[in-house]
Amino acid sequence: MDVVTAARPEAAARTIPETAIAANAPATPPENRLVMPVQSFRSWQASERRKPAAPAQWTTPWLKRLFVFGGGLLLTGYGAWEMYNVVSVSSTTSLQYALLVLFTVNFSWIALAFTSALLGFFGLLFGKGLTGRVENLAHRTVVVMPIYNESTARTFAALTAIRESVEATGLGSHFDYFIVSDTTNPDIWIAEERAFLALRERLGNEARVYYRHRPKNHHRKAGNIADFVTRWGGHYEHMVVLDADSLMTGTCIIRLAAAMEADPDAGIIQSLPLIINRNTFFARLQQFAARVYGPVIATGLAMWSGRDGNYWGHNAIIRTKAFADHCGLPDLKGKPPFGGHVLSHDFVEAALMRRAGWSVYMLPDLTGSYEESPPSLIDVAVRDRRWCQGNLQHSRILGAKGFVWSTRQHFATGIMGYLASPFWLMQLVVGILIVLQVSYARPEYFTQQSTLFPIWPRFDPERALHLFAVTLAILLAPKLFGLLLTLFNNRLRRAGGGAIRLFVSAIIEVLFSAFFAPIMMLIQSGSVFQILLGRAPAPNPP
């Protein structure tokens, strides 16, 4: 699909009344409401799914999925067989069987990540990036930035930079900008209003920048976006949803809008945000990993997902009317942590959009999309606790009626992303127990069976070492793929300081990742156990 070609120029663009941009204009334009009905996870009919407007563009990447999931299954079978041979040299104990099961589960997780990254590696190696210039747009798009007790200077500076970059493309008249605030701190709220008035005064009557404050943070970010859509969504064909720490270039936003206009079946198009603007050592490690390894993983995911992709809640463009029609989220029955409002709403909104017949996909080769990361391990742990609850909550939604297979896979991947930590922890504990059993338990050399020779407790150390090497290689392969692609790219290699510095940086990142991995395993395991025990976290930013 050519995302740089203007689509449907005959369509009439929706415009904001002139009174909304007068010198004495209020902070928001006149309302243009959309109805956002609450969806059901229990009742749905296939007849409710719309038919594609451009079926020729609607293809399912079956061969890529066969490669990823079939290859992952074969690798898992190989790993399980090797581990069985390791523990079954002599009679196998219950602890050894437990080790086999846990190893198989954990190995399947990294095997699937490996095959997906391998697909992404070849996709980036032989694929071509987006080229050309967008000459025209047919519809109006709004850039929406939800904020909640954020740094006022940072958020308004980011929105100003985004607006200036869009204006520089020559297509700025197609875009409005909306800051939707759920701030509860009165000092920050006043600072936001002052910053908004100063921005409007500086930019003049044609600013097309609006501000709305919602006094109650009902349903967090999902409720914030829903309030905007139901009140002003009718003005806009599309909306680009940001996070408070998002930053996007004008070219990136223009290309997203052009891609949406060129594809009448697109409901959500997700960009790949890269991490920027951090200076702590921990955050720089994350930034390096996201820049070097992230595109490989994201490209593989995009290739096998196709039009059944996922949404990460920000730095994406959404068809506003379709979102209003199909993404009203119900509250789950029961109390938190598994009941109440949906925390990780982005996955669910993508699932509902896809169920309704709209496509959801990612453009991983679209540059100019950025975000910030937590500066320390403690900040990561706080955010991760909330994400953990949201992903585990998806177990209540996984079996909803009408969801396509890939949607359920995305949910399962998100759930397993947190369950993997306690599974690795349990495998480690079982391994220690086996060592203690061999060291301190009295072996039974002669069983009740009649044998000519005693039964010596043994395992196969050579095969175990080989399996460890294979597991480590599969685990590190996606990092190697990303490093090789970066070294092959002249521009990225020079930006990274050259081949030697890139290689040294990769070694440092791998070593410190190995150091932080056990800490994160314990943190995530603790979060999972707390949630399974019914302990919901304290209120956090949305």
mmCIF file of C-alpha atoms in Angstrom, residues 385 388 392 418 421-422 425 519-533 535:
data_model
loop_
_atom_site.group_PDB
_atom_site.id
_atom_site.type_symbol
_atom_site.label_atom_id
_atom_site.label_comp_id
_atom_site.label_asym_id
_atom_site.label_seq_id
_atom_site.Cartn_x
_atom_site.Cartn_y
_atom_site.Cartn_z
ATOM 1 C CA ARG A 385 2.922 -3.228 38.444
ATOM 2 C CA CYS A 388 0.904 -6.404 35.059
ATOM 3 C CA LEU A 392 -3.603 -10.332 33.751
ATOM 4 C CA TYR A 418 4.187 -11.423 33.053
ATOM 5 C CA SER A 421 8.700 -14.376 35.399
ATOM 6 C CA PRO A 422 7.105 -16.656 38.030
ATOM 7 C CA LEU A 425 11.413 -18.424 39.172
ATOM 8 C CA ILE A 519 15.739 -8.377 39.673
ATOM 9 C CA MET A 520 12.896 -7.827 37.209
ATOM 10 C CA MET A 521 11.974 -11.507 37.498
ATOM 11 C CA LEU A 522 11.538 -11.103 41.254
ATOM 12 C CA ILE A 523 9.660 -7.794 40.886
ATOM 13 C CA GLN A 524 7.265 -9.165 38.269
ATOM 14 C CA SER A 525 6.799 -12.425 40.176
ATOM 15 C CA GLY A 526 5.875 -10.438 43.272
ATOM 16 C CA SER A 527 3.380 -8.397 41.252
ATOM 17 C CA VAL A 528 1.798 -11.516 39.767
ATOM 18 C CA PHE A 529 1.465 -13.218 43.158
ATOM 19 C CA GLN A 530 -0.051 -10.075 44.720
ATOM 20 C CA ILE A 531 -2.598 -9.767 41.923
ATOM 21 C CA LEU A 532 -3.509 -13.457 42.075
ATOM 22 C CA LEU A 533 -4.096 -12.966 45.814
ATOM 23 C CA ARG A 535 -4.466 -7.199 46.020
#
